[in-house]
Amino acid sequence: QKEVEQNSGPLSVPEGAIASLNCTYSDRGSQSFFWYRQYSGKSPELIMFIYSNGDKEDGRFTAQLNKASQYVSLLIRDSQPSDSATYLCAVGLGGGSNYKLTFGKGTLLTVNP
Amino acid sequence: SAVISQKPSRDICQRGTSLTIQCQVDSQVTMMFWYRQQPGQSLTLIATANQGSEATYESGFVIDKFPISRPNLTFSTLTVSNMSPEDSSIYLCSVMTGWPYEQYFGPGTRLTVT
């Protein structure tokens, strides 16, 4: 069974700090990795994706992927109260019409002013 | 990204009835999906809506309970049939626009079954 594991949190950080969110996955054939942000009562919003080992930076967000360790992380620098949300890790597997995402349960992040 | 709309945004339905949820995208997309998110839980894939053919259902979900249509590349419907309180959930339409396989979500339909 393909699994995506995340710490459920809550993760609490002070404003301006770095928030580190982690995710592990079970299927070594996984090809693509996504981070979604979900505010309470809203639908998930795609904020980062990564396909290759290493780091990918976009503004205050950095996604890190280590396929050998089956590990993907999201760093949020200079955290703001508006970053308070649930962060969902999603892993893509398969091809063509068989492609689908498997989601972790999400990590609740709270940024304290 | 694609702009996705869903109707209705919310509904309260009686046990034993059915509700059809519509999903409209502003551009043609390769794949459309239907997810369910129960309170405090993550997303569970119900099925992949295939254009011109029957939907592909995930384990635990069947066509008789969740019939899906996809008549073209911008529109899909999900019907929740013979509803019970356990069907109370948020139902989300999602689209994928092709490589690099980014997937985007509609605003969701909040369903309450009484």
Short mmCIF file of N, CA, C and O in Angstrom, two decimals, chain A residues 1-109:
data_model
loop_
_atom_site.label_atom_id
_atom_site.label_comp_id
_atom_site.label_asym_id
_atom_site.label_seq_id
_atom_site.Cartn_x
_atom_site.Cartn_y
_atom_site.Cartn_z
N GLN A 1 0.86 -1.19 0.00
CA GLN A 1 0.00 0.00 0.00
C GLN A 1 0.89 1.23 0.00
O GLN A 1 1.80 1.36 0.79
N LYS A 2 0.58 2.13 -0.92
CA LYS A 2 1.37 3.34 -1.02
C LYS A 2 0.99 4.29 0.08
O LYS A 2 -0.18 4.58 0.29
N GLU A 3 2.00 4.79 0.81
CA GLU A 3 1.72 5.66 1.95
C GLU A 3 2.55 6.92 1.88
O GLU A 3 3.70 6.91 1.41
N VAL A 4 1.96 7.98 2.40
CA VAL A 4 2.64 9.25 2.55
C VAL A 4 2.44 9.66 4.00
O VAL A 4 1.31 9.78 4.46
N GLU A 5 3.54 9.85 4.71
CA GLU A 5 3.48 10.13 6.13
C GLU A 5 3.95 11.55 6.44
O GLU A 5 4.98 11.99 5.93
N GLN A 6 3.21 12.22 7.28
CA GLN A 6 3.59 13.54 7.75
C GLN A 6 3.34 13.61 9.25
O GLN A 6 2.41 12.96 9.76
N ASN A 7 4.13 14.43 9.94
CA ASN A 7 3.81 14.72 11.33
C ASN A 7 2.56 15.57 11.36
O ASN A 7 2.45 16.56 10.64
N SER A 8 1.61 15.19 12.20
CA SER A 8 0.33 15.90 12.19
C SER A 8 0.41 17.26 12.86
O SER A 8 -0.43 18.13 12.62
N GLY A 9 1.46 17.42 13.68
CA GLY A 9 1.58 18.68 14.40
C GLY A 9 0.65 18.71 15.59
O GLY A 9 0.28 17.67 16.11
N PRO A 10 0.26 19.91 16.04
CA PRO A 10 0.58 21.17 15.38
C PRO A 10 2.05 21.57 15.57
O PRO A 10 2.66 21.27 16.58
N LEU A 11 2.57 22.24 14.53
CA LEU A 11 3.89 22.81 14.58
C LEU A 11 3.72 24.31 14.83
O LEU A 11 3.03 24.98 14.06
N SER A 12 4.32 24.78 15.88
CA SER A 12 4.17 26.17 16.25
C SER A 12 5.52 26.86 16.18
O SER A 12 6.50 26.38 16.76
N VAL A 13 5.60 27.97 15.42
CA VAL A 13 6.84 28.72 15.30
C VAL A 13 6.54 30.20 15.50
O VAL A 13 5.43 30.66 15.22
N PRO A 14 7.54 30.96 15.98
CA PRO A 14 7.32 32.41 16.12
C PRO A 14 7.46 33.10 14.77
O PRO A 14 8.15 32.60 13.85
N GLU A 15 6.83 34.22 14.64
CA GLU A 15 6.93 35.02 13.42
C GLU A 15 8.39 35.32 13.12
O GLU A 15 9.16 35.67 14.01
N GLY A 16 8.76 35.16 11.85
CA GLY A 16 10.13 35.43 11.43
C GLY A 16 11.03 34.21 11.45
O GLY A 16 12.14 34.24 10.89
N ALA A 17 10.60 33.14 12.08
CA ALA A 17 11.42 31.92 12.18
C ALA A 17 11.27 31.08 10.91
O ALA A 17 10.47 31.37 10.02
N ILE A 18 12.08 30.02 10.84
CA ILE A 18 11.96 29.05 9.75
C ILE A 18 11.07 27.90 10.20
O ILE A 18 11.29 27.30 11.24
N ALA A 19 10.06 27.60 9.40
CA ALA A 19 9.21 26.44 9.65
C ALA A 19 9.67 25.30 8.75
O ALA A 19 9.89 25.50 7.56
N SER A 20 9.83 24.13 9.33
CA SER A 20 10.31 22.96 8.59
C SER A 20 9.24 21.87 8.64
O SER A 20 8.88 21.39 9.71
N LEU A 21 8.76 21.49 7.48
CA LEU A 21 7.71 20.48 7.37
C LEU A 21 8.27 19.27 6.63
O LEU A 21 8.94 19.42 5.61
N ASN A 22 7.99 18.09 7.15
CA ASN A 22 8.61 16.88 6.62
C ASN A 22 7.59 15.88 6.14
O ASN A 22 6.45 15.83 6.63
N CYS A 23 8.04 15.03 5.21
CA CYS A 23 7.15 14.05 4.59
C CYS A 23 7.99 12.87 4.13
O CYS A 23 9.08 13.06 3.55
N THR A 24 7.52 11.67 4.39
CA THR A 24 8.18 10.48 3.84
C THR A 24 7.16 9.70 3.03
O THR A 24 5.94 9.80 3.27
N TYR A 25 7.65 8.94 2.07
CA TYR A 25 6.76 8.17 1.20
C TYR A 25 7.30 6.76 1.05
O TYR A 25 8.50 6.51 1.20
N SER A 26 6.42 5.83 0.75
CA SER A 26 6.82 4.42 0.77
C SER A 26 7.18 3.86 -0.60
O SER A 26 7.97 2.91 -0.67
N ASP A 27 6.64 4.44 -1.67
CA ASP A 27 6.85 3.84 -2.99
C ASP A 27 8.05 4.47 -3.70
O ASP A 27 8.02 5.66 -4.03
N ARG A 28 9.09 3.65 -3.94
CA ARG A 28 10.31 4.18 -4.56
C ARG A 28 10.10 4.62 -6.00
O ARG A 28 10.92 5.33 -6.56
N GLY A 29 9.00 4.19 -6.60
CA GLY A 29 8.71 4.58 -7.97
C GLY A 29 8.05 5.95 -8.09
O GLY A 29 7.76 6.40 -9.20
N SER A 30 7.82 6.61 -6.99
CA SER A 30 7.17 7.92 -7.01
C SER A 30 8.00 8.90 -7.82
O SER A 30 9.23 8.91 -7.76
N GLN A 31 7.28 9.71 -8.61
CA GLN A 31 7.97 10.53 -9.60
C GLN A 31 7.91 12.01 -9.32
O GLN A 31 8.77 12.77 -9.75
N SER A 32 6.87 12.45 -8.65
CA SER A 32 6.65 13.88 -8.49
C SER A 32 6.11 14.14 -7.10
O SER A 32 5.41 13.31 -6.53
N PHE A 33 6.45 15.32 -6.60
CA PHE A 33 6.19 15.62 -5.19
C PHE A 33 5.68 17.05 -5.07
O PHE A 33 6.24 17.97 -5.66
N PHE A 34 4.61 17.18 -4.29
CA PHE A 34 3.91 18.45 -4.24
C PHE A 34 3.65 18.85 -2.79
O PHE A 34 3.43 18.00 -1.93
N TRP A 35 3.64 20.16 -2.58
CA TRP A 35 3.19 20.70 -1.31
C TRP A 35 1.98 21.60 -1.57
O TRP A 35 2.03 22.49 -2.42
N TYR A 36 0.92 21.34 -0.79
CA TYR A 36 -0.29 22.13 -0.87
C TYR A 36 -0.49 22.82 0.48
O TYR A 36 -0.21 22.25 1.53
N ARG A 37 -1.03 24.01 0.42
CA ARG A 37 -1.42 24.74 1.62
C ARG A 37 -2.95 24.79 1.65
O ARG A 37 -3.59 25.08 0.64
N GLN A 38 -3.51 24.49 2.81
CA GLN A 38 -4.96 24.50 2.94
C GLN A 38 -5.36 25.31 4.16
O GLN A 38 -5.11 24.90 5.30
N TYR A 39 -5.99 26.45 3.92
CA TYR A 39 -6.53 27.23 5.00
C TYR A 39 -7.85 26.58 5.44
O TYR A 39 -8.53 25.93 4.65
N SER A 40 -8.19 26.81 6.69
CA SER A 40 -9.41 26.23 7.24
C SER A 40 -10.63 26.64 6.41
O SER A 40 -10.84 27.83 6.14
N GLY A 41 -11.41 25.66 5.98
CA GLY A 41 -12.61 25.94 5.22
C GLY A 41 -12.38 26.19 3.74
O GLY A 41 -13.32 26.51 3.01
N LYS A 42 -11.12 26.08 3.30
CA LYS A 42 -10.79 26.33 1.90
C LYS A 42 -10.25 25.06 1.26
O LYS A 42 -9.92 24.09 1.93
N SER A 43 -10.13 25.10 -0.07
CA SER A 43 -9.59 23.95 -0.78
C SER A 43 -8.06 24.06 -0.84
O SER A 43 -7.50 25.13 -0.64
N PRO A 44 -7.38 22.95 -1.11
CA PRO A 44 -5.91 22.98 -1.17
C PRO A 44 -5.40 23.85 -2.31
O PRO A 44 -5.96 23.87 -3.40
N GLU A 45 -4.31 24.53 -2.02
CA GLU A 45 -3.66 25.42 -2.99
C GLU A 45 -2.24 24.93 -3.22
O GLU A 45 -1.47 24.78 -2.27
N LEU A 46 -1.88 24.69 -4.46
CA LEU A 46 -0.54 24.21 -4.78
C LEU A 46 0.48 25.33 -4.57
O LEU A 46 0.32 26.43 -5.12
N ILE A 47 1.51 25.06 -3.76
CA ILE A 47 2.52 26.08 -3.52
C ILE A 47 3.90 25.68 -4.03
O ILE A 47 4.71 26.56 -4.35
N MET A 48 4.20 24.41 -4.09
CA MET A 48 5.52 23.98 -4.56
C MET A 48 5.42 22.60 -5.17
O MET A 48 4.62 21.77 -4.74
N PHE A 49 6.27 22.34 -6.17
CA PHE A 49 6.42 20.99 -6.65
C PHE A 49 7.89 20.75 -6.97
O PHE A 49 8.62 21.69 -7.29
N ILE A 50 8.30 19.51 -6.89
CA ILE A 50 9.69 19.16 -7.14
C ILE A 50 9.76 17.77 -7.73
O ILE A 50 8.96 16.89 -7.35
N TYR A 51 10.70 17.56 -8.65
CA TYR A 51 10.83 16.27 -9.32
C TYR A 51 12.21 15.68 -9.19
O TYR A 51 12.39 14.47 -9.30
N SER A 52 13.22 16.53 -9.01
CA SER A 52 14.60 16.06 -8.98
C SER A 52 15.18 16.21 -7.59
O SER A 52 14.79 17.09 -6.83
N ASN A 53 16.14 15.35 -7.27
CA ASN A 53 16.83 15.45 -5.99
C ASN A 53 17.45 16.82 -5.83
O ASN A 53 17.95 17.42 -6.78
N GLY A 54 17.41 17.30 -4.60
CA GLY A 54 18.02 18.58 -4.31
C GLY A 54 17.01 19.57 -3.79
O GLY A 54 15.97 19.19 -3.25
N ASP A 55 17.33 20.83 -3.95
CA ASP A 55 16.50 21.91 -3.45
C ASP A 55 15.87 22.68 -4.59
O ASP A 55 16.46 22.83 -5.66
N LYS A 56 14.68 23.20 -4.32
CA LYS A 56 14.01 24.10 -5.25
C LYS A 56 13.44 25.25 -4.45
O LYS A 56 12.69 25.02 -3.50
N GLU A 57 13.83 26.45 -4.84
CA GLU A 57 13.44 27.63 -4.07
C GLU A 57 12.45 28.47 -4.86
O GLU A 57 12.56 28.66 -6.07
N ASP A 58 11.45 29.01 -4.14
CA ASP A 58 10.48 29.93 -4.74
C ASP A 58 10.08 30.92 -3.66
O ASP A 58 9.27 30.60 -2.78
N GLY A 59 10.71 32.09 -3.72
CA GLY A 59 10.42 33.10 -2.70
C GLY A 59 10.85 32.63 -1.32
O GLY A 59 11.99 32.21 -1.12
N ARG A 60 9.92 32.63 -0.37
CA ARG A 60 10.26 32.19 0.99
C ARG A 60 10.18 30.68 1.16
O ARG A 60 10.49 30.16 2.23
N PHE A 61 9.78 29.98 0.13
CA PHE A 61 9.59 28.54 0.21
C PHE A 61 10.74 27.79 -0.46
O PHE A 61 11.20 28.18 -1.54
N THR A 62 11.20 26.73 0.19
CA THR A 62 12.19 25.84 -0.39
C THR A 62 11.71 24.41 -0.22
O THR A 62 11.43 23.98 0.90
N ALA A 63 11.61 23.68 -1.31
CA ALA A 63 11.29 22.25 -1.25
C ALA A 63 12.60 21.48 -1.40
O ALA A 63 13.46 21.84 -2.20
N GLN A 64 12.72 20.42 -0.63
CA GLN A 64 13.90 19.58 -0.68
C GLN A 64 13.48 18.14 -0.92
O GLN A 64 12.53 17.66 -0.29
N LEU A 65 14.17 17.45 -1.81
CA LEU A 65 13.83 16.07 -2.15
C LEU A 65 15.07 15.19 -2.06
O LEU A 65 16.12 15.54 -2.59
N ASN A 66 14.92 14.06 -1.39
CA ASN A 66 15.97 13.06 -1.31
C ASN A 66 15.32 11.72 -1.62
O ASN A 66 14.70 11.09 -0.77
N LYS A 67 15.45 11.29 -2.87
CA LYS A 67 14.78 10.06 -3.29
C LYS A 67 15.39 8.83 -2.64
O LYS A 67 14.68 7.85 -2.38
N ALA A 68 16.68 8.86 -2.36
CA ALA A 68 17.31 7.70 -1.72
C ALA A 68 16.73 7.45 -0.34
O ALA A 68 16.53 6.31 0.08
N SER A 69 16.44 8.52 0.36
CA SER A 69 15.85 8.42 1.70
C SER A 69 14.32 8.47 1.67
O SER A 69 13.69 8.36 2.72
N GLN A 70 13.75 8.67 0.48
CA GLN A 70 12.30 8.75 0.32
C GLN A 70 11.71 9.82 1.22
O GLN A 70 10.78 9.57 2.01
N TYR A 71 12.29 10.99 1.09
CA TYR A 71 12.02 12.08 2.02
C TYR A 71 11.88 13.37 1.24
O TYR A 71 12.68 13.67 0.34
N VAL A 72 10.84 14.13 1.57
CA VAL A 72 10.66 15.45 0.96
C VAL A 72 10.28 16.42 2.06
O VAL A 72 9.57 16.04 3.01
N SER A 73 10.78 17.64 1.98
CA SER A 73 10.51 18.61 3.02
C SER A 73 10.17 19.96 2.40
O SER A 73 10.45 20.22 1.22
N LEU A 74 9.58 20.80 3.22
CA LEU A 74 9.26 22.17 2.83
C LEU A 74 9.75 23.09 3.94
O LEU A 74 9.39 22.89 5.11
N LEU A 75 10.57 24.04 3.56
CA LEU A 75 11.03 25.06 4.49
C LEU A 75 10.34 26.38 4.16
O LEU A 75 10.28 26.76 2.99
N ILE A 76 9.86 27.03 5.19
CA ILE A 76 9.26 28.36 5.01
C ILE A 76 10.11 29.33 5.81
O ILE A 76 10.16 29.25 7.06
N ARG A 77 10.79 30.21 5.11
CA ARG A 77 11.63 31.21 5.79
C ARG A 77 10.80 32.42 6.15
O ARG A 77 9.78 32.72 5.50
N ASP A 78 11.26 33.14 7.18
CA ASP A 78 10.58 34.37 7.61
C ASP A 78 9.08 34.13 7.73
O ASP A 78 8.25 34.81 7.11
N SER A 79 8.73 33.14 8.50
CA SER A 79 7.31 32.74 8.62
C SER A 79 6.45 33.91 9.07
O SER A 79 6.84 34.72 9.93
N GLN A 80 5.27 33.98 8.49
CA GLN A 80 4.30 35.03 8.80
C GLN A 80 3.02 34.41 9.35
O GLN A 80 2.70 33.25 9.03
N PRO A 81 2.27 35.16 10.15
CA PRO A 81 0.99 34.62 10.65
C PRO A 81 0.08 34.13 9.52
O PRO A 81 -0.67 33.17 9.71
N SER A 82 0.21 34.75 8.34
CA SER A 82 -0.61 34.32 7.21
C SER A 82 -0.21 32.95 6.66
O SER A 82 -0.92 32.37 5.84
N ASP A 83 0.93 32.44 7.11
CA ASP A 83 1.35 31.08 6.71
C ASP A 83 0.66 30.01 7.55
O ASP A 83 0.79 28.82 7.27
N SER A 84 -0.04 30.42 8.58
CA SER A 84 -0.75 29.47 9.44
C SER A 84 -1.82 28.74 8.63
O SER A 84 -2.75 29.37 8.12
N ALA A 85 -1.65 27.44 8.52
CA ALA A 85 -2.52 26.61 7.67
C ALA A 85 -2.11 25.16 7.85
O ALA A 85 -1.13 24.86 8.54
N THR A 86 -2.85 24.28 7.21
CA THR A 86 -2.44 22.89 7.12
C THR A 86 -1.68 22.68 5.82
O THR A 86 -2.14 23.11 4.76
N TYR A 87 -0.53 22.03 5.90
CA TYR A 87 0.31 21.78 4.72
C TYR A 87 0.24 20.29 4.38
O TYR A 87 0.56 19.43 5.21
N LEU A 88 -0.18 20.04 3.16
CA LEU A 88 -0.36 18.67 2.69
C LEU A 88 0.77 18.30 1.74
O LEU A 88 1.04 19.03 0.78
N CYS A 89 1.38 17.18 2.01
CA CYS A 89 2.37 16.60 1.09
C CYS A 89 1.65 15.63 0.18
O CYS A 89 0.80 14.85 0.63
N ALA A 90 1.96 15.67 -1.11
CA ALA A 90 1.33 14.76 -2.07
C ALA A 90 2.41 14.17 -2.97
O ALA A 90 3.34 14.86 -3.38
N VAL A 91 2.24 12.90 -3.28
CA VAL A 91 3.22 12.18 -4.07
C VAL A 91 2.54 11.59 -5.30
O VAL A 91 1.48 10.96 -5.17
N GLY A 92 3.12 11.81 -6.46
CA GLY A 92 2.54 11.35 -7.71
C GLY A 92 3.20 10.07 -8.20
O GLY A 92 4.42 9.90 -8.10
N LEU A 93 2.37 9.19 -8.73
CA LEU A 93 2.87 7.88 -9.20
C LEU A 93 2.04 7.43 -10.38
O LEU A 93 0.83 7.69 -10.44
N GLY A 94 2.69 6.72 -11.29
CA GLY A 94 1.97 6.19 -12.44
C GLY A 94 2.14 7.08 -13.65
O GLY A 94 2.76 8.13 -13.60
N GLY A 95 1.55 6.64 -14.76
CA GLY A 95 1.66 7.42 -15.98
C GLY A 95 0.36 7.41 -16.75
O GLY A 95 -0.49 6.54 -16.57
N GLY A 96 0.21 8.42 -17.58
CA GLY A 96 -0.99 8.53 -18.40
C GLY A 96 -2.25 8.55 -17.56
O GLY A 96 -2.32 9.23 -16.55
N SER A 97 -3.22 7.74 -17.97
CA SER A 97 -4.49 7.73 -17.25
C SER A 97 -4.38 7.05 -15.88
O SER A 97 -5.33 7.10 -15.09
N ASN A 98 -3.25 6.40 -15.61
CA ASN A 98 -3.05 5.75 -14.32
C ASN A 98 -2.38 6.66 -13.30
O ASN A 98 -2.18 6.27 -12.15
N TYR A 99 -2.02 7.86 -13.71
CA TYR A 99 -1.32 8.76 -12.80
C TYR A 99 -2.28 9.23 -11.71
O TYR A 99 -3.42 9.59 -11.99
N LYS A 100 -1.80 9.27 -10.47
CA LYS A 100 -2.61 9.83 -9.41
C LYS A 100 -1.73 10.26 -8.25
O LYS A 100 -0.60 9.82 -8.10
N LEU A 101 -2.30 11.17 -7.45
CA LEU A 101 -1.62 11.68 -6.27
C LEU A 101 -2.11 10.95 -5.02
O LEU A 101 -3.31 10.67 -4.90
N THR A 102 -1.18 10.69 -4.12
CA THR A 102 -1.52 10.20 -2.79
C THR A 102 -1.13 11.28 -1.80
O THR A 102 0.00 11.78 -1.83
N PHE A 103 -2.06 11.63 -0.92
CA PHE A 103 -1.84 12.72 0.02
C PHE A 103 -1.51 12.20 1.41
O PHE A 103 -2.03 11.17 1.85
N GLY A 104 -0.64 12.94 2.10
CA GLY A 104 -0.47 12.73 3.51
C GLY A 104 -1.62 13.36 4.28
O GLY A 104 -2.48 14.03 3.70
N LYS A 105 -1.61 13.16 5.59
CA LYS A 105 -2.71 13.66 6.41
C LYS A 105 -2.57 15.15 6.73
O LYS A 105 -3.51 15.76 7.25
N GLY A 106 -1.40 15.69 6.42
CA GLY A 106 -1.21 17.13 6.63
C GLY A 106 -0.60 17.47 7.96
O GLY A 106 -0.75 16.74 8.95
N THR A 107 0.14 18.59 7.96
CA THR A 107 0.72 19.15 9.19
C THR A 107 0.14 20.52 9.42
O THR A 107 0.18 21.38 8.53
N LEU A 108 -0.42 20.72 10.60
CA LEU A 108 -0.97 22.03 10.96
C LEU A 108 0.14 22.93 11.45
O LEU A 108 0.84 22.59 12.41
N LEU A 109 0.34 24.05 10.79
CA LEU A 109 1.36 25.02 11.15
C LEU A 109 0.69 26.25 11.74
O LEU A 109 -0.25 26.79 11.14
#
